[in-house]
Amino acid sequence: MAATYTPMIQQYLQVKADYQDAFLFFRLGDFYEMFFDDAIKASQELEITLTSREGGTEDRIPMCGVPYHSAPQYIERLVEKGFKVAICEQTEDPRQVKGIVKREVVQLITPGTMMEGRGLNEKENNYIATLSIFDENSYGFGYSDLSTGENQVTILEGEFELVLNELALSGAKEVVIPASLDEALKGKMKERFGATLSIEDNENLNESFSVLLNGLEDTKLTKTISRLFNYLYRTQKRSLDHLQPVTRYEIQQFMKIDYYSKRNLELTETIRSKGKKGSLLWLLDETKTAMGGRLLKHWIDRPLIQKVEILRRQSLVETFMSHYFERQDIREKLTEVYDLERLAGRVAFGNVNARDLIQLKRSLMQIPALKAIIHDLNNEAAKLLAEQLDPCEEVVDILERAIMENPPLSIKEGNIIQDGYHEALDRYRDASRNGKTWIAQLEREEREKTGIKTLKVGYNRVFGYYIEVTKANLHLLKDGQYDRKQTLTNAERFITPDLKEKEALILQAEEKSVELEYELFTEIREFVKGYIPRLQQLAKTVSEIDVLQCFASISEERHYVKPSFSDERIILLKDGRHPVVEKVMKAQEYVPNDCYMDKDREVLLITGPNMSGKSTYMRQIALTAILAQIGCFVPANEATLPIFDQVFTRIGAADDLISGQSTFMVEMLEANNAIENATENSLILFDEIGRGTSTYDGMALAQAIIEYIHNRIGAKTLFSTHYHELTVLEEELKQLKNIHVSAIEQNGKVVFLHKIKEGAADKSYGIHVAQLANLPASLIGRAKEILHAFESQDAPSSGQAPTVETVKIAETTKASADAQLSFFDENPVVKEKATLSSKEKRALDQIKEIDILELTPMQAMNTLYELHKKLKH
Ligand code: ADP
């Protein structure tokens, strides 16, 4: 019963009612306390002791707390786990009020609104996203980074999948949604991204944000971003002056890479560790500033499709490359530039300290030199960039005059403002310094007067200034010479009226000067606040220069070449390499490969043993295309590429061991998504599609998919397969060509050459790979026998690859050449040879179903034993 709770608990419950979905950190003296369920949950999540207290009712109230000064680390831990924390402070001075102090929530900290701390990786944005639904298949999507002030918004027309893709790209940890959002959609956002969902139903434009929306006429866009702004405003309860004008973007302006493809290509994180290391971003990241690091990720996430802009970036990269020494200078200067965007954010939020301002000053001091170097690079685009570099001299000037070089962290204890900056401050300081000189003088005089050499004048917080005389010397003092103040074991402390008078002056002056310093500091902060838009613009230009110099450095270091772009949709790569594999491997081991595709070679069917390098080859082409379209040079000796509108990568389910949840259905859904959306300007990589089901099924599907792409889409497609039988398709499909990764047999063992060659692989090397995997020799021997038996039974009558399945596939090929295709058509009837007994047929079926790579040696032995038994008896 609420009525019987103590007034404080009642106050707690009242506040808590508005923050049901957050941990309420309730300020009590030097602690933030949590009560009831919050306390129980927090004690588990934070591993802190759960206690209890009287609350006015019979039962004690569960309670746990964290000290005020170490609260940030606990808040961070909770927020990192996806929780929200409401900070409830005392908003009155407890000394001034009787009874219960007023308390209010001053900020709600959520995964998407973290401004500092470990959770905020400096080279990554921390976006909070928002979603509005207008009609079916019409979504407003936007995202902001509260720490940098960036805001983006777009309208997505189509499947909800589009929203999920954008959400994935933004990497937002929190999504602000209308309360009425469909549960299924909520589930998808939570499931796939673990996003924290927050409700905000107000989508009316708050006047204070209208200046950010200039030129954004569309009401859908306004509503979408307003929902987010209203949420931020409601939860942050402080100045959001650093929010930048809202940018409207269209997904059509960029190369589309959906979530699966992005993951498969390991653009910004690897599949296995989900970390940056090993990704394309990791390879490329030679940026020197945090802002540059963030922009690099953004560019990788959204490659360009407008040739003009790609060529502009290219020309800048080329210029940076050809000016080696200037580039080193630029890199040096950039190293000194701090995170201007986040500094600006902290200035607006009011949590900037004097050290931050010194960093700001040092950063700005780099700009004139940077500007001069870039201006003189003899490149028009560079000149334009140089012109955009705004050194904000007035800010440098004021910071240089006002702020001390090594200020303390605290902004409330003085020692921040330079001498000579402010007259009154100087006067106070003089007074205090003079007072101190007077005191030093006093010590000398009194020593002389009394003849006590050890007499000293000291200071402590309780008694202020005093004169100290040791007990042994007390007899040298005249009676009543000083007023006695304190007796110590070995000494007596005295004061004099003069000393106290000076003391008052000094202390007053010090107090005044500290107060004044704080005032001056906030004035300066406000002054800097006026420069936020200019600082943000500067940050943009600096980050662009940073990424471009980074491209130049990487391209030089790794011997990349400038790609040219073909309007005839030609791919020509000489000595192309997979950028990341090459780096990881040591250059001399990597075998470069060529690629050529044009209107007569739209589809390349890649065969070759497992582990020979099929996936690597396909990925290297996609990564090369992406590198080209973000404006970087590419890992090859010569490169011509089309500008691709979309890239799709799909991997057969059996390959996708990592997520552990990928089923054949997912594989097919993904394939379908690619097929539905690809155009002739797209690049499709299908890696072992169809292997997630039984052999016949898989092969039939693979073939049908290839035919569909070949006949109806015409996208540049690389299709790798271990279904050797598919290579006959070259005869039927004019624009399909076989290529293979070569391997040779040496002493009965397979040696991978990693070299791409024209034509189909001459055979499957599955058994050899099994041999490499150290399966027992007797098992390998038996497998070879069985294979041999297959091959001789099914000796080809039409020159096709000699296995049991060939017969069937050849039939499907003919039957379906121009038939309407349906993925799930009935399986073609398999005509088994009449010569086999039913027992043998069953054994054969069983062998066909075996995925040798998936077997442990023990399982293999057991299987072989069973087969053997079946056939013998
Ligand atoms: P597949 O797709 O044919 O099973 P992968 O593309 O996964 O084979 O390649 C297997 C391994 O072979 C890679 O991890 C890599 O170490 C190596 N490899 C692939 N391509 C090359 C190459 N061109 N040069 C050197 N090593 C390579």
Coordinates of N, CA, C and O in Angstrom, one line a residue, residues 452-511:
I452 N 63.8 33.8 17.2 CA 63.6 32.3 17.1 C 63.7 31.9 15.6 O 62.9 32.2 14.7
K453 N 64.8 31.2 15.3 CA 65.1 30.9 13.9 C 64.1 29.9 13.3 O 63.9 29.8 12.1
T454 N 63.5 29.0 14.2 CA 62.6 28.0 13.7 C 61.1 28.5 13.6 O 60.3 27.7 13.3
L455 N 60.9 29.7 14.0 CA 59.5 30.2 13.9 C 59.1 30.1 12.4 O 59.8 30.5 11.5
K456 N 57.8 29.7 12.3 CA 57.3 29.7 10.9 C 55.9 30.0 10.8 O 55.1 29.9 11.8
V457 N 55.5 30.5 9.6 CA 54.1 30.8 9.4 C 53.5 29.7 8.5 O 54.1 29.4 7.4
G458 N 52.4 29.1 9.0 CA 51.9 28.0 8.2 C 50.4 28.2 7.9 O 49.8 29.2 8.3
Y459 N 49.8 27.2 7.2 CA 48.4 27.3 6.9 C 47.7 26.0 7.0 O 48.3 24.9 6.6
N460 N 46.6 25.9 7.6 CA 45.7 24.7 7.3 C 44.3 25.1 7.2 O 43.9 26.3 7.5
R461 N 43.5 24.2 6.7 CA 42.1 24.5 6.3 C 41.2 25.0 7.5 O 40.3 25.8 7.3
V462 N 41.5 24.4 8.6 CA 40.7 24.6 9.8 C 41.0 26.0 10.4 O 40.1 26.8 10.7
F463 N 42.3 26.2 10.7 CA 42.6 27.4 11.5 C 43.1 28.5 10.6 O 43.4 29.6 11.1
G464 N 43.3 28.3 9.3 CA 43.9 29.3 8.4 C 45.3 29.5 8.7 O 46.1 28.6 9.1
Y465 N 45.8 30.8 8.6 CA 47.3 31.1 8.8 C 47.6 31.2 10.2 O 46.7 31.6 11.0
Y466 N 48.7 30.7 10.6 CA 49.1 30.8 12.0 C 50.7 30.9 12.1 O 51.4 30.6 11.1
I467 N 51.1 31.3 13.3 CA 52.6 31.4 13.6 C 52.9 30.2 14.5 O 52.2 30.1 15.5
E468 N 53.9 29.5 14.1 CA 54.2 28.3 15.0 C 55.5 28.5 15.7 O 56.5 28.8 15.0
V469 N 55.5 28.2 17.0 CA 56.8 28.3 17.7 C 56.9 27.0 18.5 O 56.0 26.5 19.1
T470 N 58.1 26.4 18.5 CA 58.3 25.1 19.2 C 58.3 25.4 20.7 O 58.7 26.5 21.2
K471 N 58.0 24.3 21.4 CA 57.9 24.5 22.9 C 59.2 25.0 23.5 O 59.2 25.9 24.4
A472 N 60.3 24.5 22.9 CA 61.6 24.9 23.5 C 61.9 26.4 23.3 O 62.7 26.9 24.1
N473 N 61.2 27.0 22.4 CA 61.5 28.4 22.2 C 60.4 29.4 22.8 O 60.6 30.6 22.7
L474 N 59.4 28.7 23.4 CA 58.3 29.6 23.8 C 58.8 30.7 24.8 O 58.2 31.8 24.8
H475 N 59.8 30.4 25.6 CA 60.3 31.4 26.6 C 60.8 32.6 25.9 O 60.9 33.7 26.6
L476 N 61.1 32.6 24.7 CA 61.6 33.8 24.0 C 60.5 34.8 23.6 O 60.8 35.9 23.2
L477 N 59.3 34.3 23.7 CA 58.1 35.2 23.3 C 57.8 36.1 24.5 O 57.9 35.6 25.7
K478 N 57.4 37.3 24.2 CA 56.9 38.1 25.3 C 55.5 37.7 25.6 O 54.8 37.2 24.8
D479 N 55.1 38.0 26.9 CA 53.7 37.6 27.2 C 52.7 38.4 26.4 O 52.9 39.6 26.1
G480 N 51.8 37.6 25.8 CA 50.7 38.3 25.0 C 51.2 38.8 23.7 O 50.5 39.6 23.1
Q481 N 52.4 38.4 23.3 CA 52.9 38.9 22.0 C 51.9 38.5 20.9 O 51.6 39.3 20.0
Y482 N 51.5 37.2 20.9 CA 50.5 36.7 19.9 C 49.4 36.1 20.7 O 49.4 35.8 21.8
D483 N 48.3 35.9 19.9 CA 47.1 35.2 20.6 C 47.3 33.7 20.4 O 47.5 33.2 19.2
R484 N 47.1 32.9 21.4 CA 47.3 31.5 21.3 C 46.1 30.9 20.6 O 45.0 31.2 20.9
K485 N 46.3 29.9 19.8 CA 45.2 29.3 19.0 C 45.1 27.8 19.2 O 44.1 27.3 19.3
Q486 N 46.3 27.2 19.2 CA 46.2 25.7 19.2 C 47.5 25.2 19.9 O 48.6 25.7 19.6
T487 N 47.4 24.1 20.6 CA 48.5 23.5 21.3 C 48.8 22.2 20.7 O 47.9 21.3 20.6
L488 N 50.0 22.0 20.3 CA 50.4 20.7 19.8 C 51.4 20.0 20.8 O 51.8 20.7 21.7
T489 N 51.9 18.8 20.6 CA 52.8 18.2 21.5 C 54.1 19.0 21.6 O 54.5 19.2 22.7
N490 N 54.6 19.4 20.5 CA 55.9 20.0 20.5 C 55.9 21.5 20.3 O 56.9 22.2 20.3
A491 N 54.7 22.0 19.9 CA 54.7 23.4 19.5 C 53.4 24.1 19.9 O 52.4 23.4 20.2
E492 N 53.4 25.4 19.8 CA 52.2 26.2 20.0 C 52.0 27.0 18.8 O 52.9 27.4 18.1
R493 N 50.7 27.2 18.4 CA 50.3 28.0 17.2 C 49.6 29.2 17.7 O 48.7 29.2 18.6
F494 N 50.0 30.3 17.0 CA 49.4 31.6 17.4 C 48.9 32.4 16.2 O 49.2 32.1 15.1
I495 N 48.0 33.4 16.5 CA 47.6 34.2 15.4 C 47.8 35.7 15.9 O 48.0 35.9 17.0
T496 N 47.7 36.6 14.9 CA 47.7 38.0 15.2 C 46.6 38.7 14.5 O 46.2 38.2 13.4
P497 N 46.1 39.8 14.9 CA 45.0 40.5 14.2 C 45.4 40.8 12.7 O 44.7 40.6 11.8
D498 N 46.6 41.3 12.6 CA 47.1 41.6 11.2 C 47.1 40.3 10.3 O 46.7 40.4 9.1
L499 N 47.6 39.3 10.9 CA 47.6 38.0 10.1 C 46.2 37.6 9.7 O 46.0 37.2 8.5
K500 N 45.3 37.7 10.6 CA 43.9 37.3 10.3 C 43.3 38.2 9.2 O 42.5 37.8 8.3
E501 N 43.7 39.5 9.3 CA 43.2 40.5 8.3 C 43.6 40.1 6.9 O 42.9 40.0 6.0
K502 N 44.9 39.8 6.9 CA 45.5 39.4 5.5 C 44.9 38.1 5.1 O 44.6 38.0 3.9
E503 N 44.7 37.2 6.0 CA 44.2 35.9 5.7 C 42.8 36.1 5.0 O 42.5 35.5 4.0
A504 N 42.0 36.9 5.6 CA 40.6 37.2 5.1 C 40.7 37.7 3.6 O 40.0 37.2 2.7
L505 N 41.7 38.6 3.5 CA 41.9 39.2 2.1 C 42.2 38.1 1.1 O 41.7 38.0 0.0
I506 N 43.2 37.3 1.5 CA 43.7 36.2 0.6 C 42.6 35.2 0.3 O 42.3 35.0 -0.9
L507 N 41.9 34.8 1.3 CA 40.9 33.7 1.1 C 39.8 34.3 0.2 O 39.3 33.6 -0.7
Q508 N 39.4 35.5 0.6 CA 38.3 36.1 -0.2 C 38.7 36.2 -1.7 O 38.0 35.9 -2.6
A509 N 39.9 36.7 -1.8 CA 40.4 36.9 -3.2 C 40.4 35.5 -3.9 O 40.1 35.4 -5.1
E510 N 40.9 34.5 -3.2 CA 41.0 33.2 -3.9 C 39.6 32.7 -4.2 O 39.3 32.2 -5.3
E511 N 38.7 32.8 -3.3 CA 37.3 32.3 -3.5 C 36.7 33.1 -4.7 O 36.2 32.5 -5.6

